[in-house]
Amino acid sequence: QVQLVESGGGLVQAGASLRLSCAASGSKFTINHMAWYRQAPGKQHQDLVARIISIGLTDYAESVKGRFTISRDNANNMLYLQMDSLKPEDTAVYYCNAVGYTDERPFNSWGQGTQVTVSS
C-alpha cells in the first residue's frame, strides 16, 4: 500500500500564494500518475484541479489555469501544487491522488486532505 500525506494548507487572503506538498511512501512502488483534487464546502464530490502523468505532461482545470502549477519530484516521491493569485472560490479541502502499482498490483491512493481557506 502507498500512503500519501499532504501539507501546506492554511488561511490566506485573496491574492496570496500557497504551496501544497504531498509525500508518497511505501514499499517498492511505482507511481504513474499524480493529481490534486479539491472538495469545496457543501459539495458532495471532488473536482480535479491538476494532474501530471509520468512523462511530465500536465493538465489543469479551467478555473485554475494560469494561477496554479503542478510539479513532481520523482526522486523523492513528492508532488507539489503552487497556487498563486488565490481566490475565495479556491477554498476547499485539497487531496493528493496517486495511481500506480506495487508488487505488480495496481493501486489508487488518496491522502487525508489539507484545508485551504481564502478570505476576501
XYZ file of N, CA, C and O in Angstrom:
480
model
N 0.831 -1.184 0.000
C 0.000 0.000 0.000
C 0.876 1.248 0.000
O 1.973 1.255 0.564
N 0.400 2.281 -0.665
C 1.127 3.550 -0.748
C 0.372 4.593 0.066
O -0.835 4.772 -0.111
N 1.096 5.259 0.939
C 0.493 6.298 1.766
C 0.842 7.676 1.219
O 1.975 7.907 0.778
N -0.124 8.580 1.266
C 0.062 9.954 0.813
C -0.257 10.897 1.962
O -1.282 10.733 2.629
N 0.613 11.868 2.171
C 0.402 12.857 3.228
C 0.558 14.246 2.641
O 1.635 14.591 2.124
N -0.502 15.046 2.728
C -0.464 16.411 2.220
C -0.085 17.385 3.333
O -0.316 17.121 4.520
N 0.456 18.506 2.928
C 0.767 19.592 3.860
C 0.775 20.898 3.094
O 0.804 20.908 1.852
N 0.758 22.006 3.842
C 0.889 23.314 3.214
C -0.371 24.145 3.140
O -0.327 25.296 2.701
N -1.497 23.577 3.563
C -2.724 24.343 3.529
C -2.728 25.430 4.599
O -1.837 25.494 5.447
N -3.754 26.269 4.553
C -3.856 27.321 5.549
C -4.900 28.338 5.196
O -5.671 28.163 4.238
N -4.921 29.419 5.975
C -5.853 30.527 5.772
C -5.076 31.711 5.221
O -4.102 32.172 5.847
N -5.481 32.186 4.039
C -4.807 33.320 3.418
C -5.843 34.286 2.867
O -7.015 33.932 2.723
N -5.384 35.476 2.528
C -6.265 36.456 1.902
C -6.239 36.290 0.388
O -5.285 35.742 -0.178
N -7.277 36.758 -0.247
C -7.333 36.720 -1.706
C -6.103 37.402 -2.294
O -5.667 38.440 -1.804
N -5.561 36.776 -3.332
C -4.368 37.300 -3.983
C -3.072 36.699 -3.481
O -2.018 36.862 -4.116
N -3.139 36.008 -2.363
C -1.933 35.406 -1.788
C -1.585 34.101 -2.502
O -2.303 33.641 -3.393
N -0.475 33.509 -2.068
C 0.001 32.251 -2.633
C 0.160 31.208 -1.534
O 0.400 31.540 -0.370
N 0.016 29.964 -1.934
C 0.292 28.822 -1.065
C 0.938 27.744 -1.902
O 0.681 27.646 -3.116
N 1.719 26.912 -1.251
C 2.317 25.766 -1.927
C 1.960 24.515 -1.152
O 2.340 24.364 0.009
N 1.222 23.630 -1.791
C 0.869 22.358 -1.188
C 1.917 21.305 -1.548
O 2.460 21.317 -2.655
N 2.151 20.414 -0.608
C 3.074 19.313 -0.837
C 2.369 17.999 -0.536
O 1.474 17.938 0.302
N 2.795 16.961 -1.213
C 2.260 15.620 -0.984
C 3.430 14.650 -1.007
O 4.162 14.567 -2.007
N 3.594 13.918 0.083
C 4.675 12.948 0.188
C 4.122 11.538 0.078
O 3.192 11.180 0.805
N 4.686 10.760 -0.823
C 4.272 9.369 -1.012
C 5.284 8.449 -0.357
O 6.494 8.647 -0.483
N 4.788 7.435 0.342
C 5.680 6.479 0.982
C 5.085 5.082 0.887
O 3.885 4.907 0.747
N 5.942 4.101 0.986
C 5.511 2.716 0.909
C 6.679 1.843 0.537
O 7.835 2.270 0.584
N 6.382 0.639 0.112
C 7.425 -0.317 -0.222
C 7.335 -0.721 -1.681
O 6.287 -1.170 -2.137
N 8.417 -0.525 -2.415
C 8.555 -0.989 -3.788
C 7.354 -0.595 -4.657
O 6.600 -1.465 -5.124
N 7.171 0.652 -4.836
C 6.050 1.098 -5.641
C 6.531 1.941 -6.814
O 7.614 2.524 -6.779
N 5.689 2.008 -7.815
C 5.909 2.855 -8.975
C 4.651 3.688 -9.197
O 3.559 3.134 -9.279
N 4.833 4.976 -9.267
C 3.693 5.877 -9.485
C 3.675 6.288 -10.946
O 4.667 6.756 -11.485
N 2.541 6.092 -11.570
C 2.376 6.510 -12.958
C 1.813 7.931 -13.066
O 2.316 8.754 -13.816
N 0.757 8.176 -12.330
C 0.095 9.465 -12.417
C -0.144 10.016 -11.020
O -0.424 9.260 -10.085
N -0.064 11.342 -10.899
C -0.402 12.008 -9.655
C -1.272 13.206 -9.965
O -1.166 13.798 -11.050
N -2.106 13.549 -8.996
C -3.041 14.640 -9.250
C -3.454 15.284 -7.943
O -3.303 14.697 -6.860
N -3.974 16.474 -8.075
C -4.606 17.192 -6.961
C -6.094 17.337 -7.273
O -6.470 17.730 -8.389
N -6.910 17.028 -6.286
C -8.352 17.230 -6.353
C -8.742 18.150 -5.203
O -7.979 18.343 -4.256
N -9.926 18.704 -5.285
C -10.424 19.507 -4.184
C -11.926 19.303 -4.011
O -12.633 19.031 -4.976
N -12.341 19.464 -2.767
C -13.761 19.367 -2.440
C -14.159 20.656 -1.743
O -13.708 20.931 -0.622
N -14.982 21.431 -2.420
C -15.405 22.719 -1.886
C -16.480 22.524 -0.822
O -17.175 21.493 -0.813
N -16.659 23.498 0.054
C -17.684 23.390 1.103
C -19.064 23.154 0.508
O -19.451 23.830 -0.449
N -19.796 22.200 1.071
C -21.145 21.928 0.619
C -21.241 21.038 -0.597
O -22.335 20.651 -0.986
N -20.129 20.707 -1.218
C -20.162 19.829 -2.387
C -19.941 18.384 -1.969
O -19.186 18.097 -1.039
N -20.580 17.498 -2.695
C -20.520 16.082 -2.361
C -19.383 15.360 -3.067
O -19.071 14.219 -2.723
N -18.795 16.011 -4.076
C -17.781 15.315 -4.846
C -16.497 16.143 -4.898
O -16.478 17.326 -4.572
N -15.451 15.478 -5.330
C -14.164 16.141 -5.509
C -13.976 16.486 -6.979
O -14.351 15.707 -7.866
N -13.381 17.634 -7.217
C -13.107 18.068 -8.585
C -11.614 18.000 -8.859
O -10.801 18.342 -7.993
N -11.261 17.607 -10.074
C -9.862 17.600 -10.468
C -9.345 19.028 -10.567
O -9.972 19.875 -11.208
N -8.208 19.282 -9.937
C -7.570 20.593 -10.016
C -6.446 20.567 -11.042
O -6.376 21.412 -11.936
N -5.569 19.579 -10.912
C -4.435 19.466 -11.820
C -3.882 18.045 -11.739
O -3.993 17.401 -10.701
N -3.304 17.587 -12.833
C -2.706 16.267 -12.825
C -1.430 16.281 -13.655
O -1.259 17.117 -14.553
N -0.573 15.321 -13.344
C 0.691 15.193 -14.061
C 0.917 13.708 -14.291
O 0.780 12.898 -13.381
N 1.230 13.366 -15.535
C 1.445 11.957 -15.832
C 2.938 11.685 -15.879
O 3.759 12.601 -15.845
N 3.282 10.445 -16.011
C 4.649 10.013 -15.782
C 5.655 10.672 -16.702
O 6.799 10.841 -16.343
N 5.228 11.082 -17.892
C 6.196 11.685 -18.802
C 6.216 13.207 -18.670
O 6.795 13.897 -19.500
N 5.570 13.728 -17.618
C 5.656 15.147 -17.336
C 4.583 16.009 -17.936
O 4.598 17.229 -17.757
N 3.638 15.424 -18.623
C 2.550 16.213 -19.178
C 1.593 16.631 -18.068
O 1.337 15.868 -17.141
N 1.082 17.842 -18.169
C 0.189 18.367 -17.150
C -1.157 18.775 -17.735
O -1.268 19.052 -18.931
N -2.129 18.820 -16.863
C -3.489 19.188 -17.256
C -4.110 19.925 -16.087
O -3.907 19.525 -14.928
N -4.855 21.010 -16.368
C -5.424 21.833 -15.318
C -6.909 22.069 -15.531
O -7.377 22.131 -16.675
N -7.619 22.240 -14.438
C -8.996 22.695 -14.541
C -8.989 24.118 -15.087
O -8.073 24.892 -14.811
N -10.000 24.459 -15.852
C -10.051 25.788 -16.455
C -9.981 26.890 -15.403
O -9.379 27.939 -15.621
N -10.583 26.640 -14.268
C -10.672 27.667 -13.238
C -9.331 28.017 -12.592
O -9.211 29.046 -11.931
N -8.320 27.156 -12.784
C -7.025 27.411 -12.141
C -5.899 27.634 -13.148
O -4.762 27.925 -12.746
N -6.197 27.500 -14.427
C -5.154 27.687 -15.442
C -4.545 29.077 -15.337
O -5.251 30.072 -15.198
N -3.217 29.122 -15.385
C -2.508 30.385 -15.286
C -2.239 30.828 -13.865
O -1.475 31.774 -13.643
N -2.869 30.171 -12.900
C -2.658 30.543 -11.492
C -1.982 29.427 -10.692
O -1.209 29.703 -9.778
N -2.289 28.198 -11.014
C -1.741 27.037 -10.303
C -0.715 26.322 -11.174
O -0.872 26.250 -12.393
N 0.285 25.752 -10.511
C 1.301 24.969 -11.211
C 1.553 23.678 -10.449
O 1.893 23.716 -9.270
N 1.377 22.566 -11.137
C 1.652 21.266 -10.536
C 3.047 20.819 -10.940
O 3.479 21.053 -12.071
N 3.747 20.203 -9.992
C 5.079 19.689 -10.293
C 5.336 18.443 -9.458
O 4.654 18.201 -8.459
N 6.317 17.691 -9.901
C 6.578 16.406 -9.247
C 8.080 16.196 -9.125
O 8.836 16.480 -10.053
N 8.496 15.699 -7.976
C 9.888 15.309 -7.739
C 9.913 13.784 -7.681
O 9.633 13.195 -6.634
N 10.216 13.151 -8.796
C 10.144 11.693 -8.857
C 11.168 11.024 -7.938
O 10.888 9.977 -7.347
N 12.321 11.628 -7.799
C 13.379 11.016 -6.985
C 12.978 10.903 -5.516
O 13.401 9.968 -4.824
N 12.171 11.875 -5.070
C 11.778 11.898 -3.661
C 10.300 11.593 -3.452
O 9.792 11.753 -2.332
N 9.631 11.166 -4.514
C 8.202 10.807 -4.423
C 7.368 11.925 -3.824
O 6.573 11.709 -2.896
N 7.578 13.130 -4.358
C 6.849 14.297 -3.885
C 6.022 14.896 -5.019
O 6.415 14.873 -6.181
N 4.884 15.448 -4.635
C 4.035 16.178 -5.567
C 3.763 17.547 -4.960
O 3.577 17.658 -3.741
N 3.747 18.576 -5.807
C 3.530 19.934 -5.329
C 2.418 20.609 -6.122
O 2.147 20.256 -7.271
N 1.835 21.599 -5.470
C 0.880 22.455 -6.168
C 1.144 23.887 -5.721
O 0.879 24.245 -4.572
N 1.715 24.670 -6.622
C 1.943 26.086 -6.356
C 0.669 26.830 -6.740
O 0.242 26.769 -7.898
N 0.091 27.518 -5.780
C -1.161 28.226 -6.013
C -0.930 29.717 -5.838
O -0.615 30.186 -4.725
N -1.075 30.451 -6.898
C -0.896 31.902 -6.882
C -2.225 32.590 -7.166
O -3.152 31.991 -7.695
N -2.277 33.869 -6.812
C -3.485 34.672 -7.060
C -4.732 33.948 -6.565
O -5.727 33.820 -7.291
N -4.670 33.492 -5.346
C -5.779 32.710 -4.799
C -7.046 33.542 -4.694
O -7.003 34.749 -4.418
N -8.161 32.872 -4.918
C -9.474 33.493 -4.863
C -10.328 32.804 -3.799
O -10.084 31.637 -3.478
N -11.337 33.482 -3.281
C -12.210 32.838 -2.289
C -12.820 31.537 -2.798
O -13.012 30.596 -2.010
N -13.087 31.457 -4.091
C -13.672 30.234 -4.642
C -12.694 29.071 -4.702
O -13.077 27.955 -5.050
N -11.427 29.318 -4.370
C -10.460 28.229 -4.262
C -10.533 27.540 -2.906
O -9.855 26.533 -2.681
N -11.342 28.082 -2.006
C -11.494 27.477 -0.692
C -12.025 26.056 -0.815
O -13.066 25.826 -1.441
N -11.298 25.109 -0.235
C -11.667 23.696 -0.345
C -10.682 22.866 0.461
O -9.650 23.370 0.915
N -11.016 21.594 0.596
C -10.046 20.621 1.088
C -9.362 20.039 -0.145
O -10.035 19.564 -1.068
N -8.059 20.097 -0.164
C -7.276 19.628 -1.303
C -6.698 18.245 -0.998
O -6.098 18.037 0.061
N -6.883 17.346 -1.962
C -6.459 15.964 -1.805
C -5.434 15.594 -2.859
O -5.571 15.945 -4.032
N -4.457 14.841 -2.432
C -3.451 14.286 -3.334
C -3.896 12.879 -3.745
O -4.422 12.122 -2.915
N -3.674 12.552 -5.007
C -4.034 11.237 -5.527
C -2.873 10.662 -6.323
O -2.205 11.397 -7.071
N -2.633 9.367 -6.153
C -1.567 8.704 -6.904
C -2.073 7.368 -7.424
O -2.747 6.628 -6.705
N -1.708 7.076 -8.659
C -2.085 5.820 -9.307
C -0.823 5.151 -9.808
O 0.022 5.799 -10.437
N -0.697 3.877 -9.524
C 0.479 3.162 -9.997
C 0.370 1.695 -9.642
O -0.731 1.132 -9.649
N 1.504 1.070 -9.345
C 1.461 -0.326 -8.954
C 2.574 -0.639 -7.966
O 3.620 0.021 -7.929
N 2.306 -1.636 -7.140
C 3.270 -2.127 -6.173
C 3.192 -3.641 -6.157
O 2.088 -4.197 -6.100
N 4.345 -4.303 -6.248
C 4.372 -5.766 -6.368
C 3.450 -6.233 -7.484
O 2.734 -7.235 -7.340
N 3.461 -5.501 -8.586
C 2.670 -5.817 -9.777
C 1.173 -5.695 -9.555
O 0.382 -6.139 -10.384
N 0.767 -5.117 -8.448
C -0.651 -4.899 -8.190
C -0.954 -3.412 -8.312
O -0.233 -2.592 -7.747
N -2.010 -3.053 -8.993
C -2.340 -1.631 -9.136
C -2.836 -1.029 -7.829
O -3.413 -1.746 -6.990
N -2.586 0.224 -7.651
C -3.148 0.936 -6.510
C -3.664 2.295 -6.940
O -3.260 2.831 -7.969
N -4.553 2.824 -6.138
C -5.119 4.157 -6.335
C -5.267 4.741 -4.939
O -6.208 4.417 -4.218
N -4.315 5.565 -4.545
C -4.246 6.051 -3.168
C -4.628 7.520 -3.053
O -4.401 8.307 -3.979
N -5.166 7.855 -1.888
C -5.570 9.230 -1.581
C -4.975 9.662 -0.248
O -4.840 8.858 0.673
N -4.663 10.944 -0.161
C -4.234 11.491 1.106
C -5.431 11.870 1.960
O -6.587 11.728 1.549
N -5.150 12.384 3.149
C -6.209 12.727 4.087
C -6.787 14.124 3.818
O -7.842 14.467 4.361
N -6.096 14.898 3.007
C -6.581 16.234 2.655
C -5.950 17.329 3.489
O -5.562 17.116 4.646
N -5.850 18.503 2.903
C -5.362 19.681 3.608
C -6.294 20.848 3.273
O -6.661 21.054 2.115
N -6.674 21.591 4.297
C -7.653 22.660 4.129
C -6.995 23.932 3.620
O -5.970 24.372 4.150
N -7.595 24.502 2.586
C -7.179 25.807 2.066
C -8.384 26.736 2.179
O -9.463 26.438 1.655
N -8.195 27.830 2.876
C -9.258 28.819 3.045
C -8.761 30.175 2.574
O -7.718 30.643 3.038
N -9.494 30.765 1.640
C -9.114 32.064 1.080
C -10.186 33.069 1.441
O -11.350 32.916 1.056
N -9.798 34.082 2.185
C -10.754 35.113 2.603
C -10.740 36.270 1.617
O -9.716 36.562 0.982
N -11.869 36.926 1.511
C -11.985 38.041 0.558
C -11.567 39.355 1.181
O -11.353 39.461 2.377
